[in-house]
PDB file of N, CA and C in Angstrom:
ATOM      1  N   UNK X  20     104.635  70.714  82.137  1.00 43.00           N
ATOM      2  CA  UNK X  20     105.607  69.802  82.706  1.00 43.00           C
ATOM      3  C   UNK X  20     106.930  69.985  81.934  1.00 43.00           C
ATOM      4  N   UNK X  21     107.972  69.702  82.625  1.00 42.00           N
ATOM      5  CA  UNK X  21     109.300  69.843  82.026  1.00 42.00           C
ATOM      6  C   UNK X  21     109.642  68.677  81.138  1.00 42.00           C
ATOM      7  N   UNK X  22     110.417  68.936  80.120  1.00 47.00           N
ATOM      8  CA  UNK X  22     110.767  67.873  79.169  1.00 47.00           C
ATOM      9  C   UNK X  22     112.122  67.250  79.470  1.00 47.00           C
ATOM     10  N   UNK X  23     112.697  67.618  80.614  1.00 51.00           N
ATOM     11  CA  UNK X  23     113.970  67.014  80.985  1.00 51.00           C
ATOM     12  C   UNK X  23     113.904  66.605  82.485  1.00 51.00           C
ATOM     13  N   UNK X  24     114.831  65.723  82.894  1.00 55.00           N
ATOM     14  CA  UNK X  24     114.709  65.088  84.209  1.00 55.00           C
ATOM     15  C   UNK X  24     115.613  65.679  85.295  1.00 55.00           C
ATOM     16  N   UNK X  25     116.509  66.575  85.023  1.00 62.00           N
ATOM     17  CA  UNK X  25     117.472  67.086  85.989  1.00 62.00           C
ATOM     18  C   UNK X  25     116.971  68.338  86.672  1.00 62.00           C
ATOM     19  N   UNK X  26     115.708  68.594  86.672  1.00 76.00           N
ATOM     20  CA  UNK X  26     115.154  69.838  87.259  1.00 76.00           C
ATOM     21  C   UNK X  26     115.293  69.800  88.780  1.00 76.00           C
ATOM     22  N   UNK X  27     115.908  70.832  89.323  1.00 89.00           N
ATOM     23  CA  UNK X  27     116.098  71.023  90.751  1.00 89.00           C
ATOM     24  C   UNK X  27     115.592  72.416  91.126  1.00 89.00           C
ATOM     25  N   UNK X  28     115.249  72.641  92.385  1.00 92.00           N
ATOM     26  CA  UNK X  28     114.802  74.000  92.743  1.00 92.00           C
ATOM     27  C   UNK X  28     115.753  75.127  92.370  1.00 92.00           C
ATOM     28  N   UNK X  29     117.073  74.871  92.504  1.00 95.00           N
ATOM     29  CA  UNK X  29     118.068  75.929  92.165  1.00 95.00           C
ATOM     30  C   UNK X  29     118.415  76.005  90.702  1.00 95.00           C
ATOM     31  N   UNK X  30     117.742  75.233  89.846  1.00 93.00           N
ATOM     32  CA  UNK X  30     118.030  75.270  88.402  1.00 93.00           C
ATOM     33  C   UNK X  30     117.858  76.637  87.744  1.00 93.00           C
ATOM     34  N   UNK X  31     117.080  77.531  88.347  1.00 95.00           N
ATOM     35  CA  UNK X  31     116.850  78.841  87.724  1.00 95.00           C
ATOM     36  C   UNK X  31     117.900  79.857  88.132  1.00 95.00           C
ATOM     37  N   UNK X  32     118.759  79.518  89.110  1.00 97.00           N
ATOM     38  CA  UNK X  32     119.760  80.499  89.555  1.00 97.00           C
ATOM     39  C   UNK X  32     120.749  80.760  88.430  1.00 97.00           C
ATOM     40  N   UNK X  33     121.081  82.036  88.204  1.00 97.00           N
ATOM     41  CA  UNK X  33     122.057  82.402  87.232  1.00 97.00           C
ATOM     42  C   UNK X  33     121.613  83.609  86.395  1.00 97.00           C
ATOM     43  N   UNK X  34     122.335  83.884  85.337  1.00 98.00           N
ATOM     44  CA  UNK X  34     122.025  85.007  84.432  1.00 98.00           C
ATOM     45  C   UNK X  34     121.198  84.493  83.246  1.00 98.00           C
ATOM     46  N   UNK X  35     120.184  85.263  82.889  1.00 98.00           N
ATOM     47  CA  UNK X  35     119.266  84.915  81.802  1.00 98.00           C
ATOM     48  C   UNK X  35     119.052  86.154  80.941  1.00 98.00           C
ATOM     49  N   UNK X  36     119.099  85.969  79.621  1.00 97.00           N
ATOM     50  CA  UNK X  36     118.829  87.043  78.672  1.00 97.00           C
ATOM     51  C   UNK X  36     117.496  86.802  77.979  1.00 97.00           C
ATOM     52  N   UNK X  37     116.694  87.876  77.959  1.00 94.00           N
ATOM     53  CA  UNK X  37     115.428  87.779  77.272  1.00 94.00           C
ATOM     54  C   UNK X  37     115.638  87.359  75.814  1.00 94.00           C
ATOM     55  N   UNK X  38     114.774  86.539  75.276  1.00 93.00           N
ATOM     56  CA  UNK X  38     114.972  85.968  73.923  1.00 93.00           C
ATOM     57  C   UNK X  38     115.252  87.038  72.889  1.00 93.00           C
ATOM     58  N   UNK X  39     114.630  88.239  73.019  1.00 91.00           N
ATOM     59  CA  UNK X  39     114.873  89.295  72.050  1.00 91.00           C
ATOM     60  C   UNK X  39     116.193  90.029  72.291  1.00 91.00           C
ATOM     61  N   UNK X  40     116.872  89.697  73.388  1.00 90.00           N
ATOM     62  CA  UNK X  40     118.208  90.253  73.642  1.00 90.00           C
ATOM     63  C   UNK X  40     118.223  91.567  74.366  1.00 90.00           C
ATOM     64  N   UNK X  41     117.050  92.145  74.722  1.00 92.00           N
ATOM     65  CA  UNK X  41     117.073  93.487  75.313  1.00 92.00           C
ATOM     66  C   UNK X  41     117.401  93.549  76.777  1.00 92.00           C
ATOM     67  N   UNK X  42     116.998  92.525  77.532  1.00 93.00           N
ATOM     68  CA  UNK X  42     117.143  92.547  78.972  1.00 93.00           C
ATOM     69  C   UNK X  42     117.917  91.320  79.472  1.00 93.00           C
ATOM     70  N   UNK X  43     118.702  91.537  80.525  1.00 96.00           N
ATOM     71  CA  UNK X  43     119.378  90.427  81.224  1.00 96.00           C
ATOM     72  C   UNK X  43     118.940  90.516  82.657  1.00 96.00           C
ATOM     73  N   UNK X  44     118.619  89.349  83.244  1.00 97.00           N
ATOM     74  CA  UNK X  44     118.175  89.254  84.606  1.00 97.00           C
ATOM     75  C   UNK X  44     119.074  88.275  85.373  1.00 97.00           C
ATOM     76  N   UNK X  45     119.364  88.618  86.606  1.00 98.00           N
ATOM     77  CA  UNK X  45     120.104  87.714  87.510  1.00 98.00           C
ATOM     78  C   UNK X  45     119.082  87.134  88.517  1.00 98.00           C
ATOM     79  N   UNK X  46     118.930  85.779  88.479  1.00 98.00           N
ATOM     80  CA  UNK X  46     118.059  85.115  89.423  1.00 98.00           C
ATOM     81  C   UNK X  46     118.949  84.556  90.556  1.00 98.00           C
ATOM     82  N   UNK X  47     118.515  84.835  91.786  1.00 98.00           N
ATOM     83  CA  UNK X  47     119.312  84.449  92.945  1.00 98.00           C
ATOM     84  C   UNK X  47     118.338  83.969  94.045  1.00 98.00           C
ATOM     85  N   UNK X  48     118.909  83.339  95.044  1.00 98.00           N
ATOM     86  CA  UNK X  48     118.156  82.768  96.143  1.00 98.00           C
ATOM     87  C   UNK X  48     118.410  83.519  97.438  1.00 98.00           C
ATOM     88  N   UNK X  49     117.355  83.821  98.194  1.00 97.00           N
ATOM     89  CA  UNK X  49     117.473  84.377  99.504  1.00 97.00           C
ATOM     90  C   UNK X  49     116.646  83.447 100.437  1.00 97.00           C
ATOM     91  N   UNK X  50     117.334  82.772 101.312  1.00 96.00           N
ATOM     92  CA  UNK X  50     116.758  81.722 102.190  1.00 96.00           C
ATOM     93  C   UNK X  50     116.074  80.681 101.289  1.00 96.00           C
ATOM     94  N   UNK X  51     114.714  80.636 101.284  1.00 95.00           N
ATOM     95  CA  UNK X  51     114.049  79.604 100.489  1.00 95.00           C
ATOM     96  C   UNK X  51     113.304  80.164  99.268  1.00 95.00           C
ATOM     97  N   UNK X  52     113.449  81.455  99.018  1.00 97.00           N
ATOM     98  CA  UNK X  52     112.758  82.122  97.894  1.00 97.00           C
ATOM     99  C   UNK X  52     113.747  82.599  96.858  1.00 97.00           C
ATOM    100  N   UNK X  53     113.241  82.719  95.630  1.00 98.00           N
ATOM    101  CA  UNK X  53     114.051  83.191  94.494  1.00 98.00           C
ATOM    102  C   UNK X  53     113.580  84.570  94.071  1.00 98.00           C
ATOM    103  N   UNK X  54     114.599  85.387  93.681  1.00 98.00           N
ATOM    104  CA  UNK X  54     114.364  86.772  93.247  1.00 98.00           C
ATOM    105  C   UNK X  54     115.086  86.990  91.945  1.00 98.00           C
ATOM    106  N   UNK X  55     114.703  87.973  91.213  1.00 97.00           N
ATOM    107  CA  UNK X  55     115.383  88.296  89.965  1.00 97.00           C
ATOM    108  C   UNK X  55     115.473  89.813  89.796  1.00 97.00           C
ATOM    109  N   UNK X  56     116.650  90.294  89.431  1.00 97.00           N
ATOM    110  CA  UNK X  56     116.836  91.722  89.212  1.00 97.00           C
ATOM    111  C   UNK X  56     117.459  91.929  87.832  1.00 97.00           C
ATOM    112  N   UNK X  57     117.041  93.022  87.236  1.00 96.00           N
ATOM    113  CA  UNK X  57     117.585  93.440  85.934  1.00 96.00           C
ATOM    114  C   UNK X  57     119.064  93.822  86.103  1.00 96.00           C
ATOM    115  N   UNK X  58     119.911  93.258  85.253  1.00 97.00           N
ATOM    116  CA  UNK X  58     121.326  93.619  85.276  1.00 97.00           C
ATOM    117  C   UNK X  58     121.733  94.444  84.062  1.00 97.00           C
ATOM    118  N   UNK X  59     120.916  94.309  83.003  1.00 95.00           N
ATOM    119  CA  UNK X  59     121.162  95.067  81.745  1.00 95.00           C
ATOM    120  C   UNK X  59     119.847  95.262  81.046  1.00 95.00           C
ATOM    121  N   UNK X  60     119.613  96.488  80.504  1.00 94.00           N
ATOM    122  CA  UNK X  60     118.425  96.752  79.712  1.00 94.00           C
ATOM    123  C   UNK X  60     118.823  97.623  78.558  1.00 94.00           C
ATOM    124  N   UNK X  61     118.803  97.042  77.360  1.00 94.00           N
ATOM    125  CA  UNK X  61     119.200  97.734  76.130  1.00 94.00           C
ATOM    126  C   UNK X  61     118.025  98.330  75.384  1.00 94.00           C
ATOM    127  N   UNK X  62     116.871  98.341  75.989  1.00 88.00           N
ATOM    128  CA  UNK X  62     115.644  98.857  75.384  1.00 88.00           C
ATOM    129  C   UNK X  62     115.800 100.341  75.113  1.00 88.00           C
ATOM    130  N   UNK X  63     115.160 100.834  74.043  1.00 87.00           N
ATOM    131  CA  UNK X  63     115.124 102.257  73.716  1.00 87.00           C
ATOM    132  C   UNK X  63     113.940 102.946  74.383  1.00 87.00           C
ATOM    133  N   UNK X  64     113.111 102.209  75.065  1.00 83.00           N
ATOM    134  CA  UNK X  64     111.929 102.743  75.729  1.00 83.00           C
ATOM    135  C   UNK X  64     112.334 103.748  76.805  1.00 83.00           C
ATOM    136  N   UNK X  65     111.745 104.949  76.795  1.00 78.00           N
ATOM    137  CA  UNK X  65     112.139 105.955  77.775  1.00 78.00           C
ATOM    138  C   UNK X  65     111.691 105.548  79.179  1.00 78.00           C
ATOM    139  N   UNK X  66     110.725 104.636  79.310  1.00 77.00           N
ATOM    140  CA  UNK X  66     110.254 104.122  80.611  1.00 77.00           C
ATOM    141  C   UNK X  66     110.861 102.797  80.973  1.00 77.00           C
ATOM    142  N   UNK X  67     112.026 102.478  80.404  1.00 85.00           N
ATOM    143  CA  UNK X  67     112.603 101.138  80.622  1.00 85.00           C
ATOM    144  C   UNK X  67     113.001 100.918  82.062  1.00 85.00           C
ATOM    145  N   UNK X  68     112.970  99.661  82.447  1.00 88.00           N
ATOM    146  CA  UNK X  68     113.318  99.270  83.802  1.00 88.00           C
ATOM    147  C   UNK X  68     114.844  99.385  83.986  1.00 88.00           C
ATOM    148  N   UNK X  69     115.244 100.071  85.006  1.00 91.00           N
ATOM    149  CA  UNK X  69     116.663 100.338  85.252  1.00 91.00           C
ATOM    150  C   UNK X  69     117.385  99.131  85.832  1.00 91.00           C
ATOM    151  N   UNK X  70     118.675  98.926  85.465  1.00 94.00           N
ATOM    152  CA  UNK X  70     119.444  97.890  86.083  1.00 94.00           C
ATOM    153  C   UNK X  70     119.461  98.022  87.605  1.00 94.00           C
ATOM    154  N   UNK X  71     119.413  96.872  88.299  1.00 96.00           N
ATOM    155  CA  UNK X  71     119.356  96.886  89.752  1.00 96.00           C
ATOM    156  C   UNK X  71     117.933  96.682  90.283  1.00 96.00           C
ATOM    157  N   UNK X  72     116.907  96.917  89.398  1.00 95.00           N
ATOM    158  CA  UNK X  72     115.543  96.799  89.858  1.00 95.00           C
ATOM    159  C   UNK X  72     115.125  95.351  89.984  1.00 95.00           C
ATOM    160  N   UNK X  73     114.570  94.987  91.135  1.00 96.00           N
ATOM    161  CA  UNK X  73     114.092  93.621  91.374  1.00 96.00           C
ATOM    162  C   UNK X  73     112.710  93.526  90.754  1.00 96.00           C
ATOM    163  N   UNK X  74     112.567  92.556  89.776  1.00 94.00           N
ATOM    164  CA  UNK X  74     111.264  92.393  89.120  1.00 94.00           C
ATOM    165  C   UNK X  74     110.620  91.032  89.463  1.00 94.00           C
ATOM    166  N   UNK X  75     111.395  90.125  90.088  1.00 96.00           N
ATOM    167  CA  UNK X  75     110.836  88.857  90.536  1.00 96.00           C
ATOM    168  C   UNK X  75     110.994  88.786  92.043  1.00 96.00           C
ATOM    169  N   UNK X  76     109.884  88.495  92.738  1.00 97.00           N
ATOM    170  CA  UNK X  76     109.941  88.487  94.205  1.00 97.00           C
ATOM    171  C   UNK X  76     109.269  87.255  94.732  1.00 97.00           C
ATOM    172  N   UNK X  77     109.921  86.668  95.775  1.00 98.00           N
ATOM    173  CA  UNK X  77     109.321  85.587  96.554  1.00 98.00           C
ATOM    174  C   UNK X  77     108.847  84.400  95.719  1.00 98.00           C
ATOM    175  N   UNK X  78     109.630  83.981  94.746  1.00 98.00           N
ATOM    176  CA  UNK X  78     109.303  82.757  93.969  1.00 98.00           C
ATOM    177  C   UNK X  78     109.661  81.560  94.801  1.00 98.00           C
ATOM    178  N   UNK X  79     108.758  80.579  94.808  1.00 97.00           N
ATOM    179  CA  UNK X  79     108.927  79.322  95.526  1.00 97.00           C
ATOM    180  C   UNK X  79     108.750  78.170  94.578  1.00 97.00           C
ATOM    181  N   UNK X  80     109.621  77.170  94.678  1.00 96.00           N
ATOM    182  CA  UNK X  80     109.554  76.005  93.822  1.00 96.00           C
ATOM    183  C   UNK X  80     108.552  74.991  94.368  1.00 96.00           C
ATOM    184  N   UNK X  81     107.666  74.520  93.449  1.00 93.00           N
ATOM    185  CA  UNK X  81     106.701  73.493  93.791  1.00 93.00           C
ATOM    186  C   UNK X  81     106.186  72.840  92.507  1.00 93.00           C
ATOM    187  N   UNK X  82     106.192  71.506  92.469  1.00 90.00           N
ATOM    188  CA  UNK X  82     105.621  70.783  91.358  1.00 90.00           C
ATOM    189  C   UNK X  82     106.253  71.189  90.039  1.00 90.00           C
ATOM    190  N   UNK X  83     107.571  71.256  89.971  1.00 90.00           N
ATOM    191  CA  UNK X  83     108.359  71.535  88.758  1.00 90.00           C
ATOM    192  C   UNK X  83     108.111  72.909  88.171  1.00 90.00           C
ATOM    193  N   UNK X  84     107.687  73.866  89.001  1.00 95.00           N
ATOM    194  CA  UNK X  84     107.561  75.293  88.572  1.00 95.00           C
ATOM    195  C   UNK X  84     107.770  76.179  89.794  1.00 95.00           C
ATOM    196  N   UNK X  85     108.039  77.425  89.486  1.00 97.00           N
ATOM    197  CA  UNK X  85     108.289  78.436  90.544  1.00 97.00           C
ATOM    198  C   UNK X  85     107.128  79.414  90.430  1.00 97.00           C
ATOM    199  N   UNK X  86     106.575  79.804  91.592  1.00 97.00           N
ATOM    200  CA  UNK X  86     105.490  80.779  91.639  1.00 97.00           C
ATOM    201  C   UNK X  86     105.840  81.882  92.587  1.00 97.00           C
ATOM    202  N   UNK X  87     105.469  83.126  92.171  1.00 97.00           N
ATOM    203  CA  UNK X  87     105.754  84.272  93.018  1.00 97.00           C
ATOM    204  C   UNK X  87     105.133  85.506  92.400  1.00 97.00           C
ATOM    205  N   UNK X  88     105.789  86.646  92.604  1.00 96.00           N
ATOM    206  CA  UNK X  88     105.250  87.929  92.160  1.00 96.00           C
ATOM    207  C   UNK X  88     106.200  88.547  91.107  1.00 96.00           C
ATOM    208  N   UNK X  89     105.617  89.016  90.025  1.00 94.00           N
ATOM    209  CA  UNK X  89     106.397  89.752  88.994  1.00 94.00           C
ATOM    210  C   UNK X  89     106.014  91.239  89.085  1.00 94.00           C
ATOM    211  N   UNK X  90     107.022  92.046  89.303  1.00 92.00           N
ATOM    212  CA  UNK X  90     106.797  93.491  89.460  1.00 92.00           C
ATOM    213  C   UNK X  90     107.053  94.180  88.102  1.00 92.00           C
ATOM    214  N   UNK X  91     106.165  95.062  87.755  1.00 85.00           N
ATOM    215  CA  UNK X  91     106.349  95.881  86.551  1.00 85.00           C
ATOM    216  C   UNK X  91     106.378  97.341  87.050  1.00 85.00           C
ATOM    217  N   UNK X  92     107.542  97.852  87.446  1.00 84.00           N
ATOM    218  CA  UNK X  92     107.605  99.112  88.121  1.00 84.00           C
ATOM    219  C   UNK X  92     107.174 100.290  87.315  1.00 84.00           C
ATOM    220  N   UNK X  93     107.415 100.266  86.011  1.00 79.00           N
ATOM    221  CA  UNK X  93     107.033 101.478  85.218  1.00 79.00           C
ATOM    222  C   UNK X  93     105.558 101.556  85.020  1.00 79.00           C
ATOM    223  N   UNK X  94     104.805 100.489  85.410  1.00 80.00           N
ATOM    224  CA  UNK X  94     103.355 100.531  85.354  1.00 80.00           C
ATOM    225  C   UNK X  94     102.754 100.368  86.745  1.00 80.00           C
ATOM    226  N   UNK X  95     103.630 100.324  87.774  1.00 84.00           N
ATOM    227  CA  UNK X  95     103.205 100.166  89.168  1.00 84.00           C
ATOM    228  C   UNK X  95     102.267  98.956  89.356  1.00 84.00           C
ATOM    229  N   UNK X  96     102.699  97.836  88.790  1.00 85.00           N
ATOM    230  CA  UNK X  96     101.905  96.591  88.850  1.00 85.00           C
ATOM    231  C   UNK X  96     102.671  95.503  89.580  1.00 85.00           C
ATOM    232  N   UNK X  97     101.939  94.717  90.358  1.00 92.00           N
ATOM    233  CA  UNK X  97     102.451  93.454  90.918  1.00 92.00           C
ATOM    234  C   UNK X  97     101.512  92.351  90.436  1.00 92.00           C
ATOM    235  N   UNK X  98     102.096  91.401  89.698  1.00 93.00           N
ATOM    236  CA  UNK X  98     101.255  90.365  89.074  1.00 93.00           C
ATOM    237  C   UNK X  98     101.663  88.978  89.601  1.00 93.00           C
ATOM    238  N   UNK X  99     100.746  88.013  89.528  1.00 94.00           N
ATOM    239  CA  UNK X  99     101.080  86.673  89.847  1.00 94.00           C
ATOM    240  C   UNK X  99     102.034  86.157  88.755  1.00 94.00           C
ATOM    241  N   UNK X 100     103.069  85.498  89.148  1.00 95.00           N
ATOM    242  CA  UNK X 100     104.040  85.015  88.185  1.00 95.00           C
ATOM    243  C   UNK X 100     104.309  83.540  88.351  1.00 95.00           C
ATOM    244  N   UNK X 101     104.686  82.931  87.214  1.00 96.00           N
ATOM    245  CA  UNK X 101     105.027  81.523  87.209  1.00 96.00           C
ATOM    246  C   UNK X 101     106.206  81.322  86.246  1.00 96.00           C
ATOM    247  N   UNK X 102     107.136  80.500  86.647  1.00 96.00           N
ATOM    248  CA  UNK X 102     108.301  80.195  85.772  1.00 96.00           C
ATOM    249  C   UNK X 102     108.354  78.688  85.578  1.00 96.00           C
ATOM    250  N   UNK X 103     108.495  78.292  84.341  1.00 95.00           N
ATOM    251  CA  UNK X 103     108.717  76.880  84.008  1.00 95.00           C
ATOM    252  C   UNK X 103     109.985  76.797  83.179  1.00 95.00           C
ATOM    253  N   UNK X 104     110.681  75.696  83.295  1.00 94.00           N
ATOM    254  CA  UNK X 104     111.875  75.523  82.493  1.00 94.00           C
ATOM    255  C   UNK X 104     111.556  74.577  81.350  1.00 94.00           C
ATOM    256  N   UNK X 105     111.856  75.049  80.165  1.00 89.00           N
ATOM    257  CA  UNK X 105     111.613  74.271  78.972  1.00 89.00           C
ATOM    258  C   UNK X 105     112.742  73.263  78.743  1.00 89.00           C
ATOM    259  N   UNK X 106     113.974  73.669  79.161  1.00 92.00           N
ATOM    260  CA  UNK X 106     115.146  72.811  79.142  1.00 92.00           C
ATOM    261  C   UNK X 106     116.157  73.520  80.070  1.00 92.00           C
ATOM    262  N   UNK X 107     117.348  72.940  80.318  1.00 92.00           N
ATOM    263  CA  UNK X 107     118.281  73.562  81.261  1.00 92.00           C
ATOM    264  C   UNK X 107     118.724  74.993  80.883  1.00 92.00           C
ATOM    265  N   UNK X 108     118.557  75.374  79.627  1.00 95.00           N
ATOM    266  CA  UNK X 108     119.042  76.697  79.192  1.00 95.00           C
ATOM    267  C   UNK X 108     117.906  77.596  78.719  1.00 95.00           C
ATOM    268  N   UNK X 109     116.674  77.270  79.001  1.00 96.00           N
ATOM    269  CA  UNK X 109     115.551  78.088  78.567  1.00 96.00           C
ATOM    270  C   UNK X 109     114.422  78.038  79.576  1.00 96.00           C
ATOM    271  N   UNK X 110     113.949  79.182  79.969  1.00 95.00           N
ATOM    272  CA  UNK X 110     112.824  79.239  80.888  1.00 95.00           C
ATOM    273  C   UNK X 110     111.729  80.158  80.313  1.00 95.00           C
ATOM    274  N   UNK X 111     110.533  79.919  80.765  1.00 95.00           N
ATOM    275  CA  UNK X 111     109.385  80.735  80.348  1.00 95.00           C
ATOM    276  C   UNK X 111     108.766  81.327  81.606  1.00 95.00           C
ATOM    277  N   UNK X 112     108.699  82.676  81.588  1.00 94.00           N
ATOM    278  CA  UNK X 112     108.114  83.400  82.737  1.00 94.00           C
ATOM    279  C   UNK X 112     106.769  83.938  82.247  1.00 94.00           C
ATOM    280  N   UNK X 113     105.743  83.700  83.028  1.00 93.00           N
ATOM    281  CA  UNK X 113     104.383  84.116  82.710  1.00 93.00           C
ATOM    282  C   UNK X 113     103.824  84.984  83.832  1.00 93.00           C
ATOM    283  N   UNK X 114     103.360  86.174  83.473  1.00 92.00           N
ATOM    284  CA  UNK X 114     102.658  87.055  84.387  1.00 92.00           C
ATOM    285  C   UNK X 114     101.184  87.014  84.044  1.00 92.00           C
ATOM    286  N   UNK X 115     100.350  86.957  85.119  1.00 90.00           N
ATOM    287  CA  UNK X 115      98.902  86.771  84.873  1.00 90.00           C
ATOM    288  C   UNK X 115      98.102  87.870  85.608  1.00 90.00           C
ATOM    289  N   UNK X 116      97.188  88.449  84.885  1.00 82.00           N
ATOM    290  CA  UNK X 116      96.189  89.350  85.402  1.00 82.00           C
ATOM    291  C   UNK X 116      94.840  88.700  85.192  1.00 82.00           C
ATOM    292  N   UNK X 117      94.102  88.449  86.284  1.00 78.00           N
ATOM    293  CA  UNK X 117      92.833  87.721  86.240  1.00 78.00           C
ATOM    294  C   UNK X 117      93.103  86.427  85.469  1.00 78.00           C
ATOM    295  N   UNK X 118      92.577  86.249  84.264  1.00 79.00           N
ATOM    296  CA  UNK X 118      92.783  85.020  83.522  1.00 79.00           C
ATOM    297  C   UNK X 118      93.670  85.239  82.293  1.00 79.00           C
ATOM    298  N   UNK X 119      94.233  86.410  82.160  1.00 84.00           N
ATOM    299  CA  UNK X 119      95.026  86.715  80.974  1.00 84.00           C
ATOM    300  C   UNK X 119      96.513  86.662  81.376  1.00 84.00           C
ATOM    301  N   UNK X 120      97.283  85.872  80.620  1.00 83.00           N
ATOM    302  CA  UNK X 120      98.692  85.751  80.896  1.00 83.00           C
ATOM    303  C   UNK X 120      99.570  86.135  79.719  1.00 83.00           C
ATOM    304  N   UNK X 121     100.721  86.700  80.022  1.00 89.00           N
ATOM    305  CA  UNK X 121     101.687  87.035  79.004  1.00 89.00           C
ATOM    306  C   UNK X 121     103.022  86.371  79.372  1.00 89.00           C
ATOM    307  N   UNK X 122     103.587  85.683  78.414  1.00 92.00           N
ATOM    308  CA  UNK X 122     104.814  84.956  78.695  1.00 92.00           C
ATOM    309  C   UNK X 122     105.999  85.497  77.890  1.00 92.00           C
ATOM    310  N   UNK X 123     107.199  85.378  78.474  1.00 92.00           N
ATOM    311  CA  UNK X 123     108.413  85.732  77.870  1.00 92.00           C
ATOM    312  C   UNK X 123     109.406  84.589  78.009  1.00 92.00           C
ATOM    313  N   UNK X 124     110.208  84.370  76.998  1.00 95.00           N
ATOM    314  CA  UNK X 124     111.218  83.323  77.048  1.00 95.00           C
ATOM    315  C   UNK X 124     112.563  83.957  77.378  1.00 95.00           C
ATOM    316  N   UNK X 125     113.335  83.309  78.259  1.00 96.00           N
ATOM    317  CA  UNK X 125     114.644  83.763  78.658  1.00 96.00           C
ATOM    318  C   UNK X 125     115.620  82.619  78.418  1.00 96.00           C
ATOM    319  N   UNK X 126     116.802  83.006  77.963  1.00 97.00           N
ATOM    320  CA  UNK X 126     117.833  82.006  77.607  1.00 97.00           C
ATOM    321  C   UNK X 126     119.065  82.176  78.587  1.00 97.00           C
ATOM    322  N   UNK X 127     119.586  81.079  79.045  1.00 97.00           N
ATOM    323  CA  UNK X 127     120.689  81.140  80.007  1.00 97.00           C
ATOM    324  C   UNK X 127     121.917  81.779  79.366  1.00 97.00           C
ATOM    325  N   UNK X 128     122.561  82.673  80.074  1.00 96.00           N
ATOM    326  CA  UNK X 128     123.803  83.294  79.628  1.00 96.00           C
ATOM    327  C   UNK X 128     124.928  82.369  80.133  1.00 96.00           C
ATOM    328  N   UNK X 129     125.761  81.972  79.144  1.00 87.00           N
ATOM    329  CA  UNK X 129     126.869  81.020  79.459  1.00 87.00           C
ATOM    330  C   UNK X 129     128.215  81.744  79.412  1.00 87.00           C
TER     331      UNK X 129
END
């Protein structure tokens, strides 16, 4: 559950930087769903996700969280995804395979 009261479906729209600073994602809305694409990737990984790649698809807001699909193109994976907002400037994205989930924290770019 969120720890603040101003949560709205469009609260996730904007630019977000991964907490380690390597990737920036732009979250935007198309009709009633939310998508996210990489705008910057400073990783040294030779298989890094290229800017312009959509990695969040068809996220829908329900019960103070967004659920959709997280794409990991360099591994050819589509995973169940969930986003929760910890506060107005921090979100946690979790990708789940069966019962195992991995989360990353993203901070709003101001």
